[in-house]
Tab-separated table of C-alpha atoms and ligand atoms in Angstrom:
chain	number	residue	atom	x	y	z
F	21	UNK	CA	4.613	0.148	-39.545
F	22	UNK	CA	8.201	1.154	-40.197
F	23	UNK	CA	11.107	0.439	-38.753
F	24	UNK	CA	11.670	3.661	-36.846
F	25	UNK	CA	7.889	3.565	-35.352
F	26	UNK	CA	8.682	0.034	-34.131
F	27	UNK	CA	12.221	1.207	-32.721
F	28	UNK	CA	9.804	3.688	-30.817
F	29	UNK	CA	7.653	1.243	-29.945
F	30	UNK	CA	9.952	-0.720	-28.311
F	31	UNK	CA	11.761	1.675	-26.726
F	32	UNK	CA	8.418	3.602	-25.003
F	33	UNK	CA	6.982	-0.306	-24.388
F	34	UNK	CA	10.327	-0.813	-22.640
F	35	UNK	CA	9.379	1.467	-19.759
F	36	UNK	CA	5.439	0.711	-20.088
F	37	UNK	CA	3.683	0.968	-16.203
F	38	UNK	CA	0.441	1.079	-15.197
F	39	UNK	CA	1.275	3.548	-11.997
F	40	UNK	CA	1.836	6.596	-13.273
F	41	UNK	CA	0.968	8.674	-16.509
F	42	UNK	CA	2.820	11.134	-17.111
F	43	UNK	CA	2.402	13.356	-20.083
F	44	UNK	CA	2.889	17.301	-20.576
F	45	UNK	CA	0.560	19.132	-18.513
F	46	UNK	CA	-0.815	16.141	-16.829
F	47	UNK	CA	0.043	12.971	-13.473
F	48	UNK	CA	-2.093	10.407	-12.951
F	49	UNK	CA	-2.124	8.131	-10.344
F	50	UNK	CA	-3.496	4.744	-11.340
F	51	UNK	CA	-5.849	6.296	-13.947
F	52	UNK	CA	-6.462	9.248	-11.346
F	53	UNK	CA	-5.683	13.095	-12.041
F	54	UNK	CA	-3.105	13.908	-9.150
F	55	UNK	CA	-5.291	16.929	-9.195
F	56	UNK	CA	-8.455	15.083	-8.025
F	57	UNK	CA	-6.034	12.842	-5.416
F	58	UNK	CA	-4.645	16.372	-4.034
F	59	UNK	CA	-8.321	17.795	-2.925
F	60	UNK	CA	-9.833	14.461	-1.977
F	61	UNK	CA	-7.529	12.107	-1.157
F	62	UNK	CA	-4.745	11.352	1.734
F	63	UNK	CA	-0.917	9.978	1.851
F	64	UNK	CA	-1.871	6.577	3.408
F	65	UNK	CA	-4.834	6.502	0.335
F	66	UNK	CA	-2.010	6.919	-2.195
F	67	UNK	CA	0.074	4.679	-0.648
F	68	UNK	CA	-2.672	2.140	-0.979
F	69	UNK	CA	-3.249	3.299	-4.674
F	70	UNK	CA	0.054	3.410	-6.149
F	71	UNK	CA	0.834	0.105	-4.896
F	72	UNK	CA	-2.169	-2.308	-4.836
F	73	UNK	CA	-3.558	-0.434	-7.843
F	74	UNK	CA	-7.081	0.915	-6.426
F	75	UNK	CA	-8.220	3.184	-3.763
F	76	UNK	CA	-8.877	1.899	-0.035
F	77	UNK	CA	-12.195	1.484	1.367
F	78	UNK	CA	-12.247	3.329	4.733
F	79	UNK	CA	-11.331	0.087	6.606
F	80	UNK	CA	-8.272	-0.722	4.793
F	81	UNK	CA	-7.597	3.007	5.020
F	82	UNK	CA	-7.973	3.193	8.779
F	83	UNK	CA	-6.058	-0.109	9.457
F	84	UNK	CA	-3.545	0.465	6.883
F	85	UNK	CA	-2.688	3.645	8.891
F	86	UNK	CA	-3.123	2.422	12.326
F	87	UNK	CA	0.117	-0.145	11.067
F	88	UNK	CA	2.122	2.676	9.041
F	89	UNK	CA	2.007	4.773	12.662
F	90	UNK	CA	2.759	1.834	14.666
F	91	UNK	CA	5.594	0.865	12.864
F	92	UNK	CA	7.443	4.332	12.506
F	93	UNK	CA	9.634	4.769	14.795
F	94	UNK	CA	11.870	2.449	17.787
F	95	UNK	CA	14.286	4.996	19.595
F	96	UNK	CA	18.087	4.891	18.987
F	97	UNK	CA	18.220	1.887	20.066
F	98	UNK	CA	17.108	0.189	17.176
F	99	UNK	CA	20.199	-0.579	14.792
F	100	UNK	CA	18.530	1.335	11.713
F	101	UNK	CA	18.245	4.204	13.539
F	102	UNK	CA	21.408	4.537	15.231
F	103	UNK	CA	22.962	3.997	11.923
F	104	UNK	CA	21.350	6.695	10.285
F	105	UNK	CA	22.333	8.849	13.097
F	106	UNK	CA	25.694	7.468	12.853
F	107	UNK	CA	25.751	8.299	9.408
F	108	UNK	CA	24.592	11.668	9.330
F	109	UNK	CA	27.674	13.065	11.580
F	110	UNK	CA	29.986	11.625	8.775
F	111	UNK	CA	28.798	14.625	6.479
F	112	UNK	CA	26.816	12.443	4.240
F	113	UNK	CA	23.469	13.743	2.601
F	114	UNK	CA	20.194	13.190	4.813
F	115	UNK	CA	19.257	10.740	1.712
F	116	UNK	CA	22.265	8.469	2.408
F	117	UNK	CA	21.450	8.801	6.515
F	118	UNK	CA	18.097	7.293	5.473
F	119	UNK	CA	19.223	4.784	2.867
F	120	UNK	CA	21.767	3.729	4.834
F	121	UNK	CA	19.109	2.512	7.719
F	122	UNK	CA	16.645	1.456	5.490
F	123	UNK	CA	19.456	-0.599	3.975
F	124	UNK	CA	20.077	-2.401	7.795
F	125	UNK	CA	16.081	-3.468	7.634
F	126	UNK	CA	16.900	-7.047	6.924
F	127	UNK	CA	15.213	-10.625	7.811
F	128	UNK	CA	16.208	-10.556	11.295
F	129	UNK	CA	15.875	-6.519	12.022
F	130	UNK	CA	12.663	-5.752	10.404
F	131	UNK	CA	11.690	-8.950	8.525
F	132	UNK	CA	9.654	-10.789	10.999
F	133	UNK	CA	6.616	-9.124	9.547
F	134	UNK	CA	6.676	-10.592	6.155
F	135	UNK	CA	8.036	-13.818	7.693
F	136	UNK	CA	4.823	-13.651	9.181
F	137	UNK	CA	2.287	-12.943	6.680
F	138	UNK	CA	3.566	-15.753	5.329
F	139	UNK	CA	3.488	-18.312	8.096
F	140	UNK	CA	-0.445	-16.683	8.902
F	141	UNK	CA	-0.923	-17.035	5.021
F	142	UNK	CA	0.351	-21.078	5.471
F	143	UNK	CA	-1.807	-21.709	8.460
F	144	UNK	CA	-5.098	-20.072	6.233
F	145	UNK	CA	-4.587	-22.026	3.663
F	146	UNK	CA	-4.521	-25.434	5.275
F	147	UNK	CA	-7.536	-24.421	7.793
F	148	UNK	CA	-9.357	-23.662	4.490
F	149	UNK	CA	-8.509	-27.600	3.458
F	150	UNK	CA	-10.592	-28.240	6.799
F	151	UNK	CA	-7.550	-28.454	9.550
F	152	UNK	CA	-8.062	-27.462	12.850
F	153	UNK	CA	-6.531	-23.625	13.147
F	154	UNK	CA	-5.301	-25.030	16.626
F	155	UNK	CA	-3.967	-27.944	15.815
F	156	UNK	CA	-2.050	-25.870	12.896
F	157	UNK	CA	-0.563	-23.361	14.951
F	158	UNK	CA	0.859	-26.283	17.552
F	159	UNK	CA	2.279	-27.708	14.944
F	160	UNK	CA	3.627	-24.257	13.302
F	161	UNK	CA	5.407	-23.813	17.247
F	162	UNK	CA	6.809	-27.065	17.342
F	163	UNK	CA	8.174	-27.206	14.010
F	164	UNK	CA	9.920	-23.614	14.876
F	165	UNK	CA	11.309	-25.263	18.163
F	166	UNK	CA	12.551	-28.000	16.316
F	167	UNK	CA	14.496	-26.167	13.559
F	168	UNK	CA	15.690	-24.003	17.113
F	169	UNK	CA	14.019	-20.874	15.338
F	170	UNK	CA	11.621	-18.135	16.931
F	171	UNK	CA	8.216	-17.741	15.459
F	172	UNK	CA	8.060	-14.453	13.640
F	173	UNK	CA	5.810	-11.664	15.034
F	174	UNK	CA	5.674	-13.289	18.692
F	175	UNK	CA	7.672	-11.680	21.337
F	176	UNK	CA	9.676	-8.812	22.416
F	177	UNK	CA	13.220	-7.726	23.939
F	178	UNK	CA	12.037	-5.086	25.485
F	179	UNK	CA	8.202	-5.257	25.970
F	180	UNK	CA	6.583	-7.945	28.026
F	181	UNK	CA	3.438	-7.234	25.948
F	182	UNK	CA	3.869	-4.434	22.905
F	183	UNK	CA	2.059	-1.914	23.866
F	184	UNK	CA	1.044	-1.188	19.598
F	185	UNK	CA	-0.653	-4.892	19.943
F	186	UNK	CA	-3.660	-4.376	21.393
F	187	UNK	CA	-5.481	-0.490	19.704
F	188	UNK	CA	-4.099	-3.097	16.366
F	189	UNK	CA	-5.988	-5.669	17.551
F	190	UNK	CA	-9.142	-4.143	18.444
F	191	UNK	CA	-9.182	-2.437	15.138
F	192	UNK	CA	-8.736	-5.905	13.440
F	193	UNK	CA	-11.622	-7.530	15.706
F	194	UNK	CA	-13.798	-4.410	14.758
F	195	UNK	CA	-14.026	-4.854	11.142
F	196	UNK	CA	-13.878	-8.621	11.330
F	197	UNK	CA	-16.925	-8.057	13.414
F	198	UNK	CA	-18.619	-5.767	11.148
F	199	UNK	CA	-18.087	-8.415	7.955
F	200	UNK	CA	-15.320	-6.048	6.511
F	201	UNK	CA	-12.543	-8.470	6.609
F	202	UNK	CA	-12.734	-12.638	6.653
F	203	UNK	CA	-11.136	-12.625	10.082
F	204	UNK	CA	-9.008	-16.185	9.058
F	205	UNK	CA	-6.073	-14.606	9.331
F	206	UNK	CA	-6.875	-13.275	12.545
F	207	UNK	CA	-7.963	-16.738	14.169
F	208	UNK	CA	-4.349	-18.013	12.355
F	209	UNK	CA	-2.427	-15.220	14.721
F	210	UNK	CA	-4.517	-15.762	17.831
F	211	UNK	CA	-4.130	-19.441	17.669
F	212	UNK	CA	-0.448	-19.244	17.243
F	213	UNK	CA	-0.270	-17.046	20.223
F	214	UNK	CA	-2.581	-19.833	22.116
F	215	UNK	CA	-0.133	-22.077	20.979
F	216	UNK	CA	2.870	-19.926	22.076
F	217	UNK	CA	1.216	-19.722	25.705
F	218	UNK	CA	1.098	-23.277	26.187
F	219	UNK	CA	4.281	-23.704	28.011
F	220	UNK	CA	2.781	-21.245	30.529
F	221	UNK	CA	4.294	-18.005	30.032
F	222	UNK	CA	2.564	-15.751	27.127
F	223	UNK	CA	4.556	-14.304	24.233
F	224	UNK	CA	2.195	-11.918	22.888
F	225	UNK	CA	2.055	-11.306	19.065
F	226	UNK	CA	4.504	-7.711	18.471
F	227	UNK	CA	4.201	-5.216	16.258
F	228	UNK	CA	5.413	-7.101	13.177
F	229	UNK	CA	2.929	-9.850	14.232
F	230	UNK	CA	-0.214	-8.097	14.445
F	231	UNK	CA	0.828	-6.161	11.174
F	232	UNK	CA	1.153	-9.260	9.706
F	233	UNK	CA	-2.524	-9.745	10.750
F	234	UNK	CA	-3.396	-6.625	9.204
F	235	UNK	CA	-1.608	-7.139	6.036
F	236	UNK	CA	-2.530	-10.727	5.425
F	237	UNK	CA	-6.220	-10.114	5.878
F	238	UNK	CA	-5.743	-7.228	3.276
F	239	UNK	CA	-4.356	-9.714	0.901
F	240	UNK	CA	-1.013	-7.629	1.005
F	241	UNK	CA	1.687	-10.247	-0.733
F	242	UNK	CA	4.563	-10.972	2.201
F	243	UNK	CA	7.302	-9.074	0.251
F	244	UNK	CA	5.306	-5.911	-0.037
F	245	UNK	CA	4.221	-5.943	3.480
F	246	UNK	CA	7.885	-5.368	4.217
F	247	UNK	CA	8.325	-3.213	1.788
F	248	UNK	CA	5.477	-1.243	3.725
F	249	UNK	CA	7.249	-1.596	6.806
F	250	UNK	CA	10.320	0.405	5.713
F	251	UNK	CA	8.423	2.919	4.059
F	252	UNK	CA	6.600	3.512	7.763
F	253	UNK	CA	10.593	2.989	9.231
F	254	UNK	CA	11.982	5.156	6.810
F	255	UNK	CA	9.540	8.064	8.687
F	256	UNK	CA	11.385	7.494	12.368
F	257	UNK	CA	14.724	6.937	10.148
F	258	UNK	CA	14.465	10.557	8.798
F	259	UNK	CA	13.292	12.063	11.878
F	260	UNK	CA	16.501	10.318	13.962
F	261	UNK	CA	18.864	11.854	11.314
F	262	UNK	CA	17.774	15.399	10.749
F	263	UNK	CA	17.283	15.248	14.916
F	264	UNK	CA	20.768	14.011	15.048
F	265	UNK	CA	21.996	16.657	12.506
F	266	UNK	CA	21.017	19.536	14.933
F	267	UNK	CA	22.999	18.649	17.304
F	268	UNK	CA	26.343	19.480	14.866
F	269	UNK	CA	28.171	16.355	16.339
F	270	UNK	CA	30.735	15.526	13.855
F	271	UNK	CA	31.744	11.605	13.198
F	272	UNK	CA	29.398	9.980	16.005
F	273	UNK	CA	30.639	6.187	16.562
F	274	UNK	CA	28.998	3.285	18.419
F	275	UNK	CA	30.417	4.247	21.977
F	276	UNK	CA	30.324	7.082	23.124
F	277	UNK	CA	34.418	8.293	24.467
F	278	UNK	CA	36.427	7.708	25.896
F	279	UNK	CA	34.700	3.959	25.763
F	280	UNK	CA	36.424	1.598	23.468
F	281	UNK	CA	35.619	-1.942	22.623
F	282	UNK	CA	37.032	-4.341	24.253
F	283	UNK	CA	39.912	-6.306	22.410
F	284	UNK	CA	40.364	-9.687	22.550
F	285	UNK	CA	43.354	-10.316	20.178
F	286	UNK	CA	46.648	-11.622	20.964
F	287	UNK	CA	48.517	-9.732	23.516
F	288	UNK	CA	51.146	-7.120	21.740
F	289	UNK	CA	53.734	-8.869	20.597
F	290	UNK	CA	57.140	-7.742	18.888
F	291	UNK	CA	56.644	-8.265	14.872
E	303	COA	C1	12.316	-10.549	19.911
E	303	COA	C2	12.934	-11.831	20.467
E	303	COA	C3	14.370	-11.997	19.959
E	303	COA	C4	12.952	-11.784	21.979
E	303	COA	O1	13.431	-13.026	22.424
E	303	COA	P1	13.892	-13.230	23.948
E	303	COA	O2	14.730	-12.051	24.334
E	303	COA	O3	14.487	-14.591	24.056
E	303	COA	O4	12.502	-13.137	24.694
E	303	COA	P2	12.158	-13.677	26.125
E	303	COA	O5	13.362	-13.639	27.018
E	303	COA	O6	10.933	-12.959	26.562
E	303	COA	O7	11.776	-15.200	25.830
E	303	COA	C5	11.205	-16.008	26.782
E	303	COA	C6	11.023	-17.395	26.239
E	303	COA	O8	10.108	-17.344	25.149
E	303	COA	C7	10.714	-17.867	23.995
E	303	COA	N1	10.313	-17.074	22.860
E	303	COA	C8	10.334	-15.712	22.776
E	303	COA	N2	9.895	-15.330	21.581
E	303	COA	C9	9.584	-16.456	20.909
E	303	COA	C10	9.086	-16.682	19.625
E	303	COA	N3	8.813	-15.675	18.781
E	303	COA	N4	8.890	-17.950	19.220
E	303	COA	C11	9.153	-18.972	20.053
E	303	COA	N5	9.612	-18.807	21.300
E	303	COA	C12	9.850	-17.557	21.716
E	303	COA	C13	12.208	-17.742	24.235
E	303	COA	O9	12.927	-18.685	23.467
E	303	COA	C14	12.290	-18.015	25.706
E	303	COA	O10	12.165	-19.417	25.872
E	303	COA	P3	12.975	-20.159	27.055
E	303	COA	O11	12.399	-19.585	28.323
E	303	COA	O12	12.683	-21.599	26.824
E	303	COA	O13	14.424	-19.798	26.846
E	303	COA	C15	12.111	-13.040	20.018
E	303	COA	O14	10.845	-12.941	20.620
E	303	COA	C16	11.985	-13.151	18.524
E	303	COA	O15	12.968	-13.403	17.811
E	303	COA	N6	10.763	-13.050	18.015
E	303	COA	C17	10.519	-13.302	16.629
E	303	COA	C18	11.087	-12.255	15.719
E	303	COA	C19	10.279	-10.996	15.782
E	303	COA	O16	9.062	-11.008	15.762
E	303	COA	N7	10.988	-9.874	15.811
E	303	COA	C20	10.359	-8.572	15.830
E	303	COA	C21	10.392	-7.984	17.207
E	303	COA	S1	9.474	-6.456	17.239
């Protein structure tokens, strides 16, 4: 080998991935002919390929959909959204409207679902060292309580039950049912929302949480999960901005005027 076929080397080795090969004349997905993946295949399918590295079977499919709809789209309301929206009247590109409410989806707006694959991945693990899954997620809620923190996946500002919980759920309990997923992860969630109840009022498991389900019993790691979520987001995020582009408003803030915030400063003063 000579020095300028190992500078090549190098160089091409630099970039090596297993996602994509790309050569004149030719894409392939994961070993698959883009071709092939164009006639036969779907979006949510590719999703699953490009990122996990195979195909889903039609459960994984259907459930990995049923979360990717679910998760698209909040209203205005939702600070990712309205920043988009924000953004887009401030003559920006529609791809720096999107990135720039992707870029709000952090731990606390939009993080609860890996948060949560990770607690229902905790709780798994230690029922599979023979602990009682009830007596895990009691102890899961109290040790939240104590540090004064929510449990991720449990709750909702606006919905006294989320109403993209339960056509999740019976999904989940479907294919556990039929021996196409392990179901442990499943048990972990509805124990912690057993657990959650106990004080007498329910806090049902949200979106995030019964994603997290979803996710967790597909073996999804917690970071990609959330990196799943804002590709679903990013859907609602687009469709906020372009919506909000229509309506030619130029420089949209946070109130609407003549509202301003209220200031609580000193009082004018001479300088
Ligand atoms: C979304 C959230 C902020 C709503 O909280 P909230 O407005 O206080 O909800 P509620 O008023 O219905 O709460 C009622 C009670 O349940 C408690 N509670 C609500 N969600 C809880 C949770 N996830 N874990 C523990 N306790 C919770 C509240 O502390 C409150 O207790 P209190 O009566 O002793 O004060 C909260 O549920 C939360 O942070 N959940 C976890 C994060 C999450 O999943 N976010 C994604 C939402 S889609």
């Amino acid at each position: 080998m000579t020095d300028g076929d190992r500078t090549v080397a190098d160089t091409t080795a630099w970039w090596a991935t297993g996602v994509t090969r790309i050569a004149p004349g030719e894409i392939g997905y994961r070993g698959y002919a883009v071709q092939d993946l164009i006639a036969e295949s779907d979006f949510v399918s590719t999703i699953w390929l490009l990122t996990r590295g195979e195909l889903p079977d039609a459960t994984t499919r259907r459930l990995l959909d049923a979360v990717l709809v679910a998760s698209a789209d909040h209203g205005p309301q939702a600070p990712s959204i309205a920043s988009a929206r924000m953004a887009i009247t401030c003559g920006v590109g529609v791809n720096s409207a999107v990135a720039n409410g992707v870029n709000v989806l952090g731990d606390t707006h939009g993080g609860a679902g890996q948060q949560c694959v990770a607690l229902l991945q905790r709780l798994v693990a230690a029922e599979r060292e023979g602990r009682d899954i009830d007596e895990l997620a009691i102890d899961a809620v109290a040790d939240h309580r104590a540090r004064g923190a929510f449990v991720p996946g449990f709750g909702h500002r606006f919905h006294p039950r989320d109403p993209r919980r339960d056509p999740i759920l019976a999904l989940v309990e479907r294919a556990v049912a039929g021996g196409e997923l392990e179901g442990a992860a499943l048990r972990a969630g509805l124990a912690l929302e057993r657990a959650l109840a106990a004080r007498g009022r329910p806090i049902p498991m949200n979106i995030d949480g019964i994603s997290a389900i979803v996710y967790a019993e597909l073996g999804v790691e917690p970071e990609l999960a959330r990196g799943l979520f804002v590709l679903s987001r990013s859907v609602g995020i687009l469709a906020h901005a372009w919506e909000e582009a229509g309506t030619g408003r130029r420089i949209k803030g946070p109130l609407p005027p003549p509202l301003l915030a209220d200031y609580t400063g000193p009082q004018a003063r001479p300088l």
